[in-house]
Short mmCIF file of C-alpha atoms and ligand atoms in Angstrom, two decimals:
data_model
loop_
_atom_site.label_atom_id
_atom_site.label_comp_id
_atom_site.label_asym_id
_atom_site.label_seq_id
_atom_site.Cartn_x
_atom_site.Cartn_y
_atom_site.Cartn_z
CA MET W 21 115.08 9.82 71.60
CA ALA W 22 112.74 9.74 68.65
CA GLN W 23 109.19 8.77 69.53
CA PRO W 24 106.87 11.16 71.41
CA GLU W 25 105.45 9.82 74.67
CA SER W 26 101.90 8.63 74.04
CA THR W 27 99.52 11.15 75.55
CA SER W 28 95.86 12.04 75.22
CA THR W 29 95.90 15.83 75.58
CA ARG W 30 96.81 17.84 72.55
CA ASP W 31 99.26 20.18 74.37
CA THR W 32 101.30 17.41 75.91
CA ARG W 33 101.47 15.43 72.68
CA ALA W 34 102.59 18.48 70.74
CA ALA W 35 105.39 19.36 73.24
CA SER W 36 106.83 16.02 74.35
CA PRO W 37 109.60 15.08 71.94
CA LEU W 38 111.30 12.87 74.60
CA ASP W 39 111.11 9.07 74.51
CA VAL W 40 110.32 8.90 78.20
CA THR W 41 110.02 5.11 78.20
CA ALA W 42 113.61 4.82 76.93
CA ILE W 43 114.83 7.45 79.37
CA ARG W 44 113.22 5.69 82.31
CA ARG W 45 115.15 2.52 81.48
CA GLU W 46 118.36 4.52 82.13
CA PHE W 47 117.35 5.06 85.80
CA PRO W 48 117.60 1.77 87.76
CA ILE W 49 115.89 3.16 90.88
CA LEU W 50 112.64 3.69 88.92
CA ASP W 51 112.15 -0.05 89.11
CA VAL W 52 112.09 -0.03 92.91
CA ARG W 53 108.63 -0.87 94.30
CA ILE W 54 107.19 0.84 97.40
CA GLY W 55 105.44 -2.07 99.11
CA ASN W 56 103.49 -3.60 96.22
CA LYS W 57 103.13 -0.30 94.35
CA PRO W 58 105.38 1.11 91.64
CA LEU W 59 107.46 4.09 92.67
CA ILE W 60 105.85 7.46 91.57
CA TYR W 61 108.68 9.82 92.26
CA LEU W 62 107.54 13.44 92.34
CA ASP W 63 110.13 14.91 94.73
CA ASN W 64 112.58 15.98 92.04
CA ALA W 65 113.02 19.51 93.45
CA ALA W 66 114.58 17.93 96.58
CA THR W 67 116.85 15.61 94.61
CA THR W 68 116.74 13.78 91.26
CA HIS W 69 117.59 10.17 90.59
CA LYS W 70 120.76 9.19 88.78
CA PRO W 71 121.06 7.57 85.29
CA GLN W 72 123.21 4.56 84.81
CA ALA W 73 125.79 6.75 82.93
CA VAL W 74 126.41 8.76 86.18
CA ILE W 75 126.48 5.63 88.36
CA ASP W 76 128.97 4.05 85.89
CA ALA W 77 131.23 7.16 85.90
CA VAL W 78 131.49 7.17 89.68
CA GLN W 79 132.07 3.44 89.83
CA ARG W 80 134.68 3.55 87.01
CA PHE W 81 136.57 6.24 88.93
CA TYR W 82 136.78 4.19 92.09
CA MET W 83 137.50 0.93 90.25
CA LEU W 84 140.03 2.14 87.63
CA GLN W 85 141.23 5.68 88.30
CA ASN W 86 141.17 6.38 92.00
CA ALA W 87 144.05 8.58 93.21
CA ASN W 88 144.39 12.06 94.73
CA ILE W 89 144.58 14.87 92.08
CA HIS W 90 147.05 17.68 91.17
CA ARG W 91 149.74 16.42 93.56
CA GLY W 92 150.86 13.11 92.18
CA VAL W 93 153.28 12.36 89.42
CA HIS W 94 152.16 8.75 89.07
CA TYR W 95 149.89 7.31 86.44
CA LEU W 96 146.69 7.06 88.41
CA SER W 97 147.05 10.56 89.82
CA GLN W 98 147.39 11.88 86.33
CA GLN W 99 144.35 9.92 85.18
CA ALA W 100 142.28 11.21 88.17
CA THR W 101 143.49 14.77 87.58
CA ASP W 102 142.63 14.62 83.86
CA ALA W 103 139.15 13.24 84.59
CA TYR W 104 138.43 15.91 87.21
CA GLU W 105 139.67 18.76 84.97
CA GLN W 106 137.87 17.27 81.93
CA ALA W 107 134.67 17.40 83.98
CA ARG W 108 135.27 21.11 84.75
CA ILE W 109 135.73 21.85 81.00
CA ARG W 110 132.57 19.97 80.02
CA ILE W 111 130.52 21.62 82.75
CA GLY W 112 131.86 25.04 81.67
CA GLN W 113 130.78 24.26 78.06
CA PHE W 114 127.41 22.99 79.27
CA PHE W 115 126.69 26.31 80.90
CA ASN W 116 128.43 28.34 78.12
CA ALA W 117 130.86 29.89 80.68
CA PRO W 118 133.43 32.16 79.04
CA SER W 119 136.17 30.08 80.63
CA SER W 120 136.16 26.74 82.49
CA ASP W 121 138.61 28.36 85.00
CA GLU W 122 135.55 30.25 86.24
CA ILE W 123 133.88 26.97 87.30
CA ILE W 124 134.58 26.23 91.01
CA PHE W 125 133.63 22.85 92.44
CA VAL W 126 131.74 23.21 95.68
CA ARG W 127 129.50 20.97 97.76
CA GLY W 128 126.40 22.45 96.28
CA THR W 129 124.29 25.55 96.01
CA THR W 130 124.58 26.16 99.78
CA GLU W 131 128.29 26.15 99.80
CA GLY W 132 128.46 28.20 96.60
CA ILE W 133 126.40 31.03 98.09
CA ASN W 134 128.31 30.84 101.43
CA LEU W 135 131.57 31.08 99.46
CA VAL W 136 130.45 34.32 97.69
CA ALA W 137 128.93 35.77 100.89
CA HIS W 138 132.07 35.02 102.88
CA SER W 139 134.76 35.79 100.32
CA TRP W 140 133.29 38.54 98.10
CA GLY W 141 131.07 39.83 100.86
CA SER W 142 133.65 40.23 103.59
CA LYS W 143 135.95 42.08 101.17
CA ASN W 144 133.40 44.33 99.52
CA LEU W 145 130.59 45.07 101.91
CA ARG W 146 130.75 48.07 104.26
CA GLU W 147 128.42 49.48 106.85
CA GLY W 148 125.20 50.68 105.16
CA ASP W 149 125.73 48.74 101.92
CA GLU W 150 122.68 46.76 100.81
CA ILE W 151 122.10 43.18 99.59
CA LEU W 152 118.78 42.72 97.91
CA ILE W 153 117.00 39.36 97.93
CA THR W 154 113.35 38.34 97.34
CA GLU W 155 110.55 36.98 99.51
CA MET W 156 110.65 33.60 97.68
CA GLU W 157 114.23 32.69 98.54
CA HIS W 158 115.35 29.38 99.90
CA HIS W 159 117.07 29.65 103.31
CA ALA W 160 120.37 29.01 101.51
CA ASN W 161 119.92 32.34 99.74
CA ILE W 162 118.93 34.20 102.92
CA VAL W 163 120.96 33.04 105.90
CA PRO W 164 124.50 33.45 104.38
CA TRP W 165 123.58 37.10 103.58
CA GLN W 166 122.29 37.65 107.10
CA LEU W 167 125.52 36.30 108.50
CA VAL W 168 127.73 38.49 106.32
CA ALA W 169 125.49 41.51 107.00
CA GLU W 170 126.00 41.04 110.75
CA ARG W 171 129.76 40.86 110.27
CA THR W 172 130.03 43.89 107.97
CA GLY W 173 127.20 46.19 109.02
CA ALA W 174 125.58 45.68 105.56
CA VAL W 175 121.74 45.67 105.36
CA LEU W 176 119.60 42.85 103.94
CA ARG W 177 116.63 44.13 101.95
CA VAL W 178 113.81 42.05 100.54
CA ALA W 179 111.71 42.59 97.42
CA PRO W 180 108.17 41.40 97.82
CA ILE W 181 106.23 38.90 95.71
CA THR W 182 102.69 39.28 94.39
CA ASP W 183 99.77 37.15 95.48
CA ASP W 184 100.33 35.03 92.37
CA GLY W 185 103.80 34.10 93.62
CA GLU W 186 105.75 36.23 91.12
CA LEU W 187 108.38 38.81 91.87
CA ASP W 188 106.80 42.28 92.12
CA LEU W 189 109.20 43.85 89.60
CA ASP W 190 108.17 47.47 90.37
CA ALA W 191 108.74 46.97 94.04
CA PHE W 192 112.08 45.22 93.28
CA ARG W 193 113.24 48.11 91.19
CA ALA W 194 112.13 50.58 93.89
CA ARG W 195 114.35 48.79 96.37
CA LEU W 196 117.46 49.15 94.26
CA SER W 197 119.61 52.20 94.96
CA ASP W 198 123.27 53.29 94.74
CA LYS W 199 123.65 51.48 98.11
CA THR W 200 122.81 48.06 96.56
CA ARG W 201 125.95 46.08 96.10
CA LEU W 202 124.53 42.67 95.25
CA VAL W 203 121.20 41.26 94.14
CA ALA W 204 120.81 37.51 95.05
CA VAL W 205 117.77 35.81 93.48
CA ALA W 206 116.45 32.35 92.78
CA HIS W 207 116.37 31.69 89.09
CA VAL W 208 113.41 29.36 89.78
CA SER W 209 111.57 29.10 93.11
CA ASN W 210 111.82 25.68 94.74
CA ALA W 211 108.55 26.16 96.63
CA LEU W 212 106.36 27.74 93.93
CA GLY W 213 108.08 26.82 90.65
CA THR W 214 108.14 30.43 89.61
CA VAL W 215 110.62 31.27 86.91
CA ASN W 216 111.98 34.69 87.69
CA PRO W 217 112.52 37.33 84.90
CA VAL W 218 116.27 37.28 84.89
CA ARG W 219 116.75 39.64 81.98
CA GLU W 220 114.74 42.46 83.81
CA ILE W 221 116.38 41.69 87.14
CA VAL W 222 119.92 41.87 85.68
CA ALA W 223 119.20 45.04 83.65
CA ALA W 224 117.75 46.83 86.75
CA ALA W 225 120.62 45.67 89.00
CA ARG W 226 123.25 46.77 86.43
CA ALA W 227 121.63 50.20 86.14
CA ALA W 228 121.92 50.58 89.93
CA GLY W 229 125.58 49.40 89.76
CA ALA W 230 124.89 46.13 91.63
CA LEU W 231 126.19 42.62 90.95
CA VAL W 232 123.78 39.70 90.49
CA LEU W 233 123.99 36.22 91.93
CA LEU W 234 121.55 33.69 90.53
CA ASP W 235 120.62 30.67 92.64
CA GLY W 236 120.27 28.17 89.87
CA ALA W 237 119.48 25.09 92.06
CA GLN W 238 116.01 24.75 90.46
CA SER W 239 116.84 26.08 86.92
CA ALA W 240 119.88 24.08 85.95
CA PRO W 241 117.84 20.80 85.90
CA HIS W 242 114.95 22.10 83.94
CA MET W 243 116.08 24.50 81.21
CA PRO W 244 119.05 25.50 79.07
CA VAL W 245 121.26 27.83 81.14
CA ASP W 246 123.57 30.04 79.07
CA LEU W 247 125.69 32.11 81.48
CA GLN W 248 126.77 34.59 78.77
CA LYS W 249 123.15 35.22 77.80
CA LEU W 250 122.00 35.47 81.41
CA ASP W 251 124.72 37.99 81.97
CA CYS W 252 124.74 37.53 85.76
CA ASP W 253 127.93 37.72 87.85
CA PHE W 254 127.65 34.58 89.92
CA PHE W 255 125.66 31.44 89.34
CA VAL W 256 125.37 28.46 91.71
CA CYS W 257 123.76 25.07 91.33
CA SER W 258 123.73 21.54 92.89
CA GLY W 259 124.75 18.40 91.03
CA HIS W 260 122.21 16.22 92.84
CA LYS W 261 119.25 18.16 91.54
CA MET W 262 120.51 17.75 87.93
CA TYR W 263 120.81 13.93 87.86
CA GLY W 264 124.42 14.00 89.27
CA PRO W 265 125.89 12.92 92.59
CA THR W 266 125.25 14.47 96.00
CA GLY W 267 127.96 16.51 97.65
CA ILE W 268 129.06 18.28 94.43
CA GLY W 269 127.89 21.49 92.72
CA ILE W 270 129.37 24.47 91.01
CA LEU W 271 129.88 28.16 91.62
CA TRP W 272 130.50 30.17 88.50
CA GLY W 273 131.77 33.70 88.78
CA ARG W 274 133.27 36.31 86.38
CA MET W 275 137.00 35.84 86.37
CA GLU W 276 137.74 39.50 87.27
CA LEU W 277 135.55 39.12 90.35
CA LEU W 278 137.00 35.72 91.34
CA GLU W 279 140.56 37.05 90.86
CA ALA W 280 139.90 39.88 93.31
CA MET W 281 138.25 37.52 95.93
CA PRO W 282 140.23 36.28 98.93
CA PRO W 283 140.33 32.52 99.69
CA TYR W 284 137.21 31.01 101.37
CA GLU W 285 139.00 28.17 103.04
CA GLY W 286 142.74 27.71 103.52
CA GLY W 287 144.73 24.39 103.14
CA GLY W 288 146.37 22.19 100.56
CA ASP W 289 146.22 22.74 96.83
CA MET W 290 145.07 26.35 96.91
CA ILE W 291 148.47 27.78 97.79
CA GLU W 292 151.44 28.89 95.68
CA TRP W 293 153.95 29.23 98.52
CA VAL W 294 153.68 28.88 102.26
CA THR W 295 155.97 30.19 104.98
CA PHE W 296 155.01 30.62 108.61
CA GLU W 297 155.01 34.32 108.02
CA LYS W 298 153.04 34.52 104.79
CA THR W 299 151.18 32.48 102.22
CA THR W 300 150.46 33.26 98.58
CA PHE W 301 147.52 31.77 96.79
CA LYS W 302 146.85 30.19 93.38
CA ALA W 303 144.59 31.77 90.83
CA PRO W 304 140.90 30.75 90.59
CA PRO W 305 139.47 28.17 90.48
CA THR W 306 142.17 26.34 92.57
CA ARG W 307 142.29 29.20 95.14
CA PHE W 308 138.77 28.17 96.18
CA GLU W 309 139.25 24.44 96.21
CA ALA W 310 141.24 23.86 99.37
CA GLY W 311 141.92 20.24 100.39
CA THR W 312 141.00 17.08 98.47
CA PRO W 313 137.84 17.80 96.57
CA HIS W 314 134.94 15.41 95.80
CA ILE W 315 136.76 14.00 92.77
CA ALA W 316 134.28 11.22 92.04
CA GLY W 317 131.46 13.68 92.47
CA ALA W 318 132.90 16.09 89.92
CA ILE W 319 133.41 13.28 87.43
CA GLY W 320 129.87 12.11 88.08
CA LEU W 321 128.56 15.62 87.50
CA GLY W 322 130.48 15.74 84.25
CA ALA W 323 128.62 12.51 83.25
CA ALA W 324 125.32 14.13 84.29
CA VAL W 325 125.83 17.10 82.03
CA ASP W 326 126.79 14.77 79.16
CA PHE W 327 123.49 12.89 79.85
CA LEU W 328 121.51 16.16 79.78
CA GLU W 329 123.23 17.16 76.50
CA ARG W 330 122.35 13.78 74.96
CA VAL W 331 118.67 14.05 76.03
CA GLY W 332 118.62 17.73 74.86
CA ARG W 333 117.63 20.53 77.26
CA PRO W 334 115.07 22.19 74.95
CA ALA W 335 113.31 18.81 74.57
CA LEU W 336 113.41 18.10 78.30
CA ALA W 337 112.21 21.58 79.11
CA ALA W 338 109.26 21.20 76.64
CA HIS W 339 108.39 17.75 78.16
CA GLU W 340 108.47 19.05 81.75
CA GLU W 341 106.48 22.14 80.82
CA ALA W 342 103.77 19.89 79.31
CA ILE W 343 103.70 17.50 82.29
CA THR W 344 103.57 20.40 84.76
CA ALA W 345 100.74 22.08 82.78
CA TYR W 346 98.89 18.79 82.71
CA ALA W 347 99.40 18.45 86.50
CA VAL W 348 98.16 22.04 87.16
CA GLU W 349 95.04 21.23 85.19
CA GLN W 350 94.38 17.89 86.81
CA LEU W 351 95.15 19.04 90.40
CA GLY W 352 92.76 21.95 89.80
CA ARG W 353 89.97 19.34 89.47
CA VAL W 354 90.54 17.81 92.90
CA GLU W 355 87.82 19.08 95.20
CA GLY W 356 89.16 21.28 98.10
CA LEU W 357 92.59 21.53 96.60
CA SER W 358 94.23 24.97 96.07
CA ILE W 359 97.42 25.43 94.10
CA VAL W 360 99.65 27.90 95.86
CA GLY W 361 100.88 30.58 93.36
CA ARG W 362 99.89 31.13 89.80
CA PRO W 363 103.15 32.18 88.12
CA ARG W 364 102.84 32.80 84.45
CA HIS W 365 106.11 30.96 83.84
CA ARG W 366 106.57 27.86 85.95
CA ALA W 367 109.26 25.16 85.98
CA GLY W 368 109.26 21.82 87.77
CA ALA W 369 107.26 22.38 90.97
CA ILE W 370 103.66 22.80 92.09
CA SER W 371 102.76 23.59 95.74
CA PHE W 372 99.29 22.89 96.93
CA VAL W 373 97.12 22.62 100.04
CA LEU W 374 94.05 20.43 100.65
CA GLU W 375 91.22 21.83 102.74
CA GLY W 376 91.14 20.22 106.19
CA VAL W 377 94.24 18.06 105.66
CA HIS W 378 97.73 18.82 106.97
CA PRO W 379 100.36 18.59 104.16
CA HIS W 380 102.31 16.06 106.22
CA ASP W 381 99.21 13.77 106.30
CA ILE W 382 98.95 14.23 102.58
CA GLY W 383 102.54 13.17 102.22
CA THR W 384 102.19 10.15 104.43
CA ILE W 385 99.01 8.86 102.80
CA LEU W 386 100.45 9.39 99.31
CA ASP W 387 103.58 7.50 100.37
CA SER W 388 101.36 4.41 101.22
CA GLU W 389 100.24 4.62 97.60
CA GLY W 390 103.87 4.72 96.39
CA VAL W 391 103.69 8.40 95.53
CA ALA W 392 106.65 10.43 96.80
CA ILE W 393 106.02 14.12 97.26
CA ARG W 394 107.39 16.69 99.77
CA ALA W 395 105.49 18.38 102.54
CA GLY W 396 106.71 21.20 104.75
CA HIS W 397 108.05 24.70 104.52
CA HIS W 398 110.57 23.77 101.74
CA CYS W 399 113.29 25.72 103.44
CA ALA W 400 111.43 28.89 102.68
CA GLN W 401 109.83 29.92 106.00
CA PRO W 402 109.60 33.64 105.21
CA LEU W 403 107.73 32.74 101.95
CA MET W 404 105.35 30.50 103.90
CA ARG W 405 104.78 33.35 106.35
CA ARG W 406 104.12 35.76 103.41
CA LEU W 407 101.54 33.28 102.00
CA GLY W 408 99.88 32.81 105.38
CA LEU W 409 100.73 29.11 105.51
CA ASN W 410 102.89 26.89 107.69
CA ALA W 411 103.46 24.32 105.01
CA THR W 412 102.40 23.06 101.61
CA ALA W 413 102.50 19.77 99.76
CA ARG W 414 104.74 19.97 96.72
CA ALA W 415 104.82 17.78 93.62
CA SER W 416 107.89 18.31 91.53
CA PHE W 417 108.77 16.85 88.17
CA GLY W 418 111.78 15.57 86.32
CA LEU W 419 112.49 14.43 82.77
CA TYR W 420 111.48 10.83 83.52
CA ASN W 421 108.01 11.68 84.81
CA LYS W 422 104.98 10.73 82.74
CA ARG W 423 101.38 11.71 82.47
CA GLU W 424 100.25 8.50 84.06
CA GLU W 425 102.11 9.48 87.21
CA VAL W 426 100.15 12.67 87.45
CA ASP W 427 96.97 10.59 87.16
CA ALA W 428 98.26 8.37 89.96
CA LEU W 429 98.93 11.45 92.11
CA VAL W 430 95.39 12.65 91.52
CA ALA W 431 93.90 9.24 92.28
CA ALA W 432 95.91 9.08 95.51
CA LEU W 433 94.71 12.62 96.50
CA ASP W 434 91.09 11.40 95.97
CA LYS W 435 91.86 8.66 98.52
CA VAL W 436 93.23 11.24 100.94
CA ARG W 437 90.00 13.30 100.53
CA ALA W 438 87.88 10.16 101.12
CA MET W 439 89.79 9.41 104.33
CA PHE W 440 89.32 12.95 105.65
CA GLY W 441 85.78 13.05 104.22
N1 PMP A 517 118.32 27.14 96.51
C1 PMP A 517 117.22 26.49 96.05
C2 PMP A 517 116.29 27.25 95.18
C3 PMP A 517 116.99 25.18 96.36
O1 PMP A 517 115.90 24.51 95.85
C4 PMP A 517 117.91 24.45 97.13
C5 PMP A 517 117.66 22.99 97.48
N2 PMP A 517 116.34 22.67 97.88
C6 PMP A 517 119.06 25.08 97.59
C7 PMP A 517 119.18 26.42 97.30
C8 PMP A 517 120.07 24.40 98.43
O2 PMP A 517 120.67 23.38 97.71
P1 PMP A 517 121.65 22.30 98.36
O3 PMP A 517 120.94 21.78 99.58
O4 PMP A 517 121.89 21.29 97.31
O5 PMP A 517 122.89 23.07 98.72
#
C-alpha cells in the first residue's frame, strides 16, 4: 500500500496514503457495470462490498472445513471449531478487547442491542429507571429500549441535537441523573455522519453511575476502535458494514456484566446441564450463542478484520476523511443543494437535499448514471422529524472510493438539476 492516490487537491493528496487502485482490485464487484456505466458505489453506510480475502475465507470454509462446531469429536468439527474460535480471538485483538471471551457473535448491531436490552435490561431495569439515548439514533438503538421500557416500567429519555447535527452535550448532561441506568448512543450517526464525543459521553455517564452502550455500526468500518480506550461497557457492530459477510456481527461487553446477565435465547450449546426441572448455563460468550451460529460468517468476519489490519485503519481513516471533505466541498457547489448537518467531526456519510427534487427521484436518476446512493429516512425517523424533513439523499464512502467518484456524483446531480430545471 505504498503510493498515494493521485489527486489534485492539496488536502486529499496529503492525507491519502492508501493505494486505492490496488485496493479496488481486491473487490471483484467493483468491476460490475450498471448498464453501460461503471459502478460508482456510494452506499457504504448501508453495506460495504467484500474483498476477495473474505469471499475466499467463506468459500474455503464450505469447501474444506464445513462441520458443526463445539459438539463434534471428528476432524472437520475440530477444524471448524478452531476456525470459529480463532476468528473470535482475532476480532477481540482487532478491537483491543480485554478478553476474546467478551466477544459474542450475533447477527449484527440490531441483534446485539436487542440482546443487551433483553438480557441486561430485563434483569436490571425497574419502574422509574431511565435509559438515555439521543435524537440521532438509528431505529435499532431506539425500539429495543422502548420494548424493554414497556416491560419494566423504565423510562426512555432523549438528548437533543443541535441544528448542526451534533449532540447537545450540555443538554445531554442535564438529562443524566441518579435514575439513569444506561446511556445508549451511536458512535457515528448513519444519517448525518456525526462522530459523537465518546470521551465526554462516557465521563458524564460514569459520573452519574450509568453504563454506556456504543452503537458502533458506523464507526467500526471507518476508524480505529480501541475498546479499552473508549472505556464503554457494551459495543455492538455489524460485519457487513466492515467488509465482512451479512448475518454476523459482534456484541462486546465487560465480562463482569456479561457474567451477571441471564441468557437471551435458550437452546443447544449454551447449557451446562439440562433436566426437565432445571437448566444451568455456560459462561459467556457461549451462554449467549444458543444453537448453531453463523460459522462461515464469523470466519468471514475474521478475514475482514485481517484485511482491515493489512490496509491499516489510521490510513483508511485519513483517506476517507479526505474523500468526505472533498465531497462536502464539491456538493456545496451544486446549485440548490443543501448538506444536512455540519458536524465538526464527520465519518463516512453526507446527507443532502436538492431544492424541488424528492430524494427518491435523486436516487433513481443517479442510478441511471451508475451512481448508487441511498434516499429515505435512513431508519432514523425521529431524527428526520427533528430536522423538519421526510427524507434525505445520502452518499456514504468506503476505503475503495476515489475522488473521481465524487466528481461523477456531482456531474450526475447536475443532470438531476437540469431535468427538474
Ligand atoms: N445502528 C446504526 C448506526 C446503523 O447504521 C445500522 C445499520 N444501518 C444499524 C444500527 C443496524 O445494523 P444492522 O442492520 O446491521 O443490524
